[in-house]
XYZ file of C-alpha atoms in Angstrom:
334
model
C 88.828 105.138 107.229
C 90.405 108.619 107.210
C 93.532 109.608 109.158
C 96.164 112.288 108.675
C 98.804 111.749 106.014
C 102.236 111.928 107.625
C 104.589 111.258 104.714
C 105.747 112.209 101.270
C 107.376 109.888 98.729
C 110.748 111.511 98.032
C 112.487 108.675 96.203
C 111.704 105.614 94.106
C 113.636 103.008 92.209
C 113.006 99.834 90.259
C 115.035 97.067 88.732
C 114.197 94.466 86.096
C 116.486 91.466 85.633
C 118.444 91.302 82.423
C 116.737 88.239 80.981
C 113.591 89.068 78.999
C 111.059 86.289 78.446
C 108.685 86.733 75.508
C 105.167 85.399 75.179
C 106.500 82.978 72.565
C 108.917 81.457 75.067
C 106.094 81.096 77.592
C 104.076 79.298 74.884
C 106.859 76.721 74.668
C 107.179 76.341 78.446
C 103.469 75.730 78.937
C 103.216 73.597 75.779
C 100.714 75.796 73.963
C 100.490 76.802 70.303
C 102.448 79.892 69.247
C 100.494 83.020 70.106
C 98.432 81.411 72.888
C 99.941 83.366 75.801
C 99.602 86.799 74.248
C 96.103 86.201 72.879
C 94.709 84.594 76.049
C 96.625 86.454 78.775
C 97.774 89.657 77.091
C 101.293 89.699 78.575
C 103.844 90.228 75.803
C 107.060 90.276 77.825
C 108.308 89.854 81.359
C 111.717 89.648 83.033
C 113.164 86.575 84.741
C 115.670 86.430 87.580
C 118.328 83.833 86.735
C 121.848 83.325 88.067
C 124.002 85.202 88.783
C 121.140 87.581 89.666
C 119.108 86.875 92.798
C 116.195 88.512 94.537
C 118.759 90.099 96.882
C 120.779 91.657 94.061
C 117.575 92.881 92.417
C 116.344 94.412 95.655
C 119.665 96.129 96.292
C 119.630 97.682 92.802
C 116.140 99.068 93.465
C 117.143 100.319 96.933
C 120.230 102.090 95.612
C 118.163 103.772 92.897
C 115.515 104.929 95.380
C 118.031 106.303 97.877
C 119.879 108.170 95.143
C 116.595 109.537 93.845
C 115.721 110.743 97.351
C 119.086 112.450 97.740
C 119.775 110.880 101.125
C 122.349 108.472 102.564
C 122.068 105.381 104.725
C 122.661 107.538 107.776
C 119.261 109.097 107.103
C 117.327 105.810 106.864
C 115.542 104.884 110.088
C 113.687 101.730 109.067
C 113.699 99.146 106.268
C 110.469 97.318 105.464
C 110.563 94.457 102.994
C 107.082 93.632 101.668
C 108.008 90.886 99.191
C 106.096 87.662 98.765
C 109.238 85.820 97.640
C 111.591 84.672 100.382
C 115.348 84.464 99.915
C 115.469 82.087 102.891
C 112.745 81.246 105.443
C 114.900 82.827 108.179
C 116.233 85.520 108.555
C 114.039 88.213 107.017
C 114.595 89.479 103.488
C 115.303 92.990 104.755
C 118.298 91.714 106.738
C 119.661 90.037 103.607
C 119.462 93.339 101.756
C 121.287 95.069 104.600
C 124.014 92.420 104.613
C 124.541 92.820 100.876
C 124.679 96.618 101.109
C 127.331 96.414 103.803
C 128.599 98.587 106.642
C 126.776 101.746 105.522
C 123.431 100.131 106.427
C 124.531 98.515 109.698
C 122.232 99.153 112.632
C 119.177 100.182 110.608
C 116.221 98.110 111.891
C 114.827 95.639 109.345
C 111.512 93.813 109.175
C 109.452 91.867 106.653
C 105.756 92.596 106.168
C 104.074 90.057 103.907
C 100.622 90.227 102.337
C 101.358 88.848 98.861
C 100.212 91.333 96.191
C 99.034 93.920 98.755
C 102.405 94.123 100.501
C 103.355 97.603 99.312
C 99.959 99.148 100.115
C 100.111 97.810 103.657
C 103.753 98.889 104.013
C 102.780 102.473 103.107
C 99.944 102.426 105.637
C 102.219 100.890 108.278
C 104.840 103.566 107.602
C 102.270 106.337 107.929
C 101.388 104.969 111.362
C 105.058 104.725 112.380
C 105.600 108.360 111.432
C 102.932 109.454 113.944
C 105.277 108.371 116.750
C 107.765 111.065 115.794
C 110.609 108.559 116.028
C 111.290 108.205 112.291
C 112.410 110.575 109.547
C 112.846 108.252 106.568
C 111.437 104.775 105.954
C 112.579 102.579 103.071
C 110.083 100.133 101.556
C 111.336 97.427 99.188
C 109.826 94.481 97.320
C 111.859 91.994 95.302
C 110.032 89.193 93.536
C 111.260 86.045 91.795
C 107.777 84.736 91.059
C 108.702 82.739 87.964
C 110.759 80.415 90.148
C 107.597 79.261 91.912
C 104.916 79.125 89.217
C 103.322 75.889 88.067
C 104.115 75.471 84.386
C 101.312 72.914 84.181
C 98.900 75.806 84.805
C 99.437 78.126 81.824
C 96.659 80.559 82.768
C 98.505 81.634 85.913
C 102.143 80.864 85.048
C 102.047 83.059 81.953
C 101.020 86.155 83.915
C 104.027 86.600 86.188
C 107.307 88.446 85.914
C 110.300 89.122 88.160
C 111.723 92.399 89.388
C 112.165 94.732 92.335
C 111.110 98.208 93.413
C 111.719 100.504 96.372
C 110.282 103.693 97.844
C 111.699 106.230 100.285
C 109.101 107.926 102.485
C 109.926 111.063 104.477
C 108.075 112.214 107.581
C 106.076 115.177 106.303
C 102.845 116.060 108.140
C 100.144 117.090 105.698
C 96.849 118.930 105.869
C 95.396 116.137 103.738
C 93.671 113.075 105.059
C 94.843 109.600 104.102
C 92.065 107.141 103.292
C 92.671 103.443 103.798
C 90.562 100.305 103.537
C 91.578 96.686 103.971
C 89.217 93.697 103.966
C 89.717 89.927 104.116
C 87.182 87.255 103.160
C 88.840 84.019 104.230
C 86.043 81.830 102.898
C 87.945 82.242 99.621
C 91.312 81.368 101.142
C 92.030 78.402 98.861
C 91.583 80.319 95.601
C 95.266 81.373 95.674
C 97.729 79.239 97.588
C 101.021 77.429 97.917
C 100.420 74.346 100.043
C 104.030 73.266 100.537
C 106.863 74.865 102.463
C 105.240 75.716 105.791
C 103.713 73.891 108.744
C 100.815 72.595 106.630
C 103.185 70.704 104.342
C 106.828 71.101 105.500
C 109.623 71.489 102.987
C 111.415 68.424 104.366
C 108.468 66.315 103.160
C 109.039 67.382 99.556
C 108.962 64.654 96.924
C 109.319 65.178 93.201
C 105.901 63.656 92.505
C 104.376 66.297 94.840
C 106.172 69.182 93.143
C 102.964 71.038 92.206
C 101.993 71.268 95.879
C 105.053 73.456 96.431
C 104.194 75.820 93.585
C 101.694 78.638 93.227
C 98.143 77.530 92.496
C 95.358 79.912 91.491
C 91.725 79.459 90.548
C 91.825 82.524 88.350
C 88.230 82.427 87.171
C 86.790 82.386 90.672
C 89.290 84.952 91.990
C 88.048 87.216 89.204
C 84.408 86.620 90.152
C 85.053 87.303 93.836
C 86.958 90.497 93.064
C 84.209 91.761 90.758
C 81.686 91.286 93.543
C 83.664 92.610 96.508
C 86.104 95.215 95.182
C 83.727 97.805 93.629
C 81.744 98.468 96.869
C 84.979 99.078 98.815
C 86.311 101.450 96.157
C 82.993 103.294 95.949
C 83.007 103.884 99.710
C 86.515 105.296 99.480
C 85.574 107.621 96.623
C 82.540 108.844 98.566
C 84.678 109.450 101.654
C 87.189 111.354 99.559
C 84.441 113.505 98.043
C 83.309 114.604 101.503
C 86.411 116.774 101.883
C 87.696 117.010 98.286
C 84.732 117.859 96.057
C 86.827 118.741 93.009
C 89.759 116.440 93.748
C 88.081 113.304 92.433
C 88.542 114.665 88.891
C 92.310 114.741 89.537
C 92.537 111.297 91.141
C 95.236 109.025 89.702
C 95.076 105.262 90.226
C 97.832 102.659 90.249
C 96.299 99.194 90.447
C 98.120 96.013 91.258
C 99.235 94.751 87.851
C 97.343 91.459 88.103
C 96.613 90.846 84.426
C 95.768 93.016 81.414
C 92.141 91.896 81.337
C 91.628 92.336 85.074
C 93.140 95.812 85.343
C 91.133 97.105 82.373
C 87.875 95.736 83.752
C 88.592 97.331 87.140
C 89.271 100.662 85.413
C 85.882 100.574 83.748
C 84.085 99.612 86.943
C 85.637 102.374 89.046
C 85.250 104.847 86.145
C 88.753 106.311 85.862
C 89.998 107.663 82.494
C 92.997 105.931 80.960
C 95.287 108.958 81.321
C 94.976 108.763 85.116
C 95.073 104.968 85.353
C 98.625 103.670 85.171
C 99.326 100.208 83.793
C 102.329 98.382 82.293
C 101.388 94.762 82.918
C 101.690 93.823 79.227
C 105.408 94.655 79.370
C 106.377 93.544 82.888
C 103.790 90.962 83.922
C 102.427 90.507 87.427
C 105.368 91.318 89.733
C 103.374 90.482 92.890
C 104.230 92.971 95.693
C 106.739 94.819 93.494
C 104.057 95.705 90.922
C 102.716 98.848 92.595
C 106.023 100.436 93.701
C 107.483 99.691 90.256
C 104.569 101.572 88.707
C 104.998 104.437 91.179
C 108.609 104.699 90.024
C 107.577 104.707 86.362
C 104.880 107.318 86.891
C 107.100 109.622 88.965
C 110.033 109.494 86.574
C 107.810 109.960 83.516
C 106.266 113.067 85.114
C 102.774 111.585 84.799
C 101.785 112.441 88.378
C 101.428 116.174 89.145
C 102.789 117.502 92.442
C 100.276 117.013 95.269
C 97.899 115.045 93.022
C 95.717 112.513 94.862
C 96.833 108.933 94.220
C 94.952 105.707 94.868
C 96.832 102.416 95.188
C 94.486 99.489 94.758
C 94.724 95.718 94.701
C 93.719 92.239 95.796
C 95.726 89.388 97.244
C 95.600 85.800 98.396
C 93.399 85.420 101.423
C 91.128 86.637 99.728
C 92.037 90.203 100.713
C 91.601 93.594 99.075
C 92.934 97.012 99.987
C 93.158 100.574 98.759
C 94.822 103.737 99.971
C 94.424 107.351 98.828
C 97.088 109.931 99.643
C 98.541 113.037 98.067
C 101.758 112.644 96.165
């Protein structure tokens, strides 16, 4: 579970599309009485990506902000990892689309996509830490750009009303540390069908789309059972990580900050209580931005860094669940 931390986050950026969607507008879209969305789901506002904005333009805004924050140029970037769930096109990868939009300055920088729905950014950080051990990379750029509202099922108000669009990016620098990095990642595929999109891949190809099958090509979630599974499986994994951290950082647990995946207001608050973290070290903005899928965690990292809520060298846990059913957490020093 524990390996050496080989990086430092030196830059972050986020971008929210200009269009703001209120809970009242969601009420109308899902055909519910005024006040239903906010009272049942807790999300007051979220942003929506509509033309002329695209997930590429959003991602590029976040990338530019992160690179400027890091104080580096494209000549310093050695790798671009896109960890979005949303796809601009099935082929080529999102990261290549970002590079194309940025232009000649980014030419030649290798680009890949790493997809694990809501856990994408956690896995991208772990993947980057491993890449840094090779000694071949100085700076790695991680980006997630999500247009989730384009793919929700408006006939399912309990899931559709949770999501929001936006993008976020991180710049990691190779920086060997005396601290260990703790990482855990588990998948329980017996729960695979709790979150899914059936259409668009080999299982149900896009060329078979018919308007009367539209829901099969949109996001479906059995929220109640996802919640039950997470309540059963997530706490033991987190407890093991906290115990492992305590083995070498006896006092550090009282300084631990947590950024959870911004799944829903009710879910993130219940997780906070279960893992016993005080509110001032548990960072949440889901009521204002909604569930931004893989962009949720890096967007919160950007908020926390730029609001000076995370002390230098403070231990930080990133934590979340995803379709699969999968769950993951990582602890590193900021």
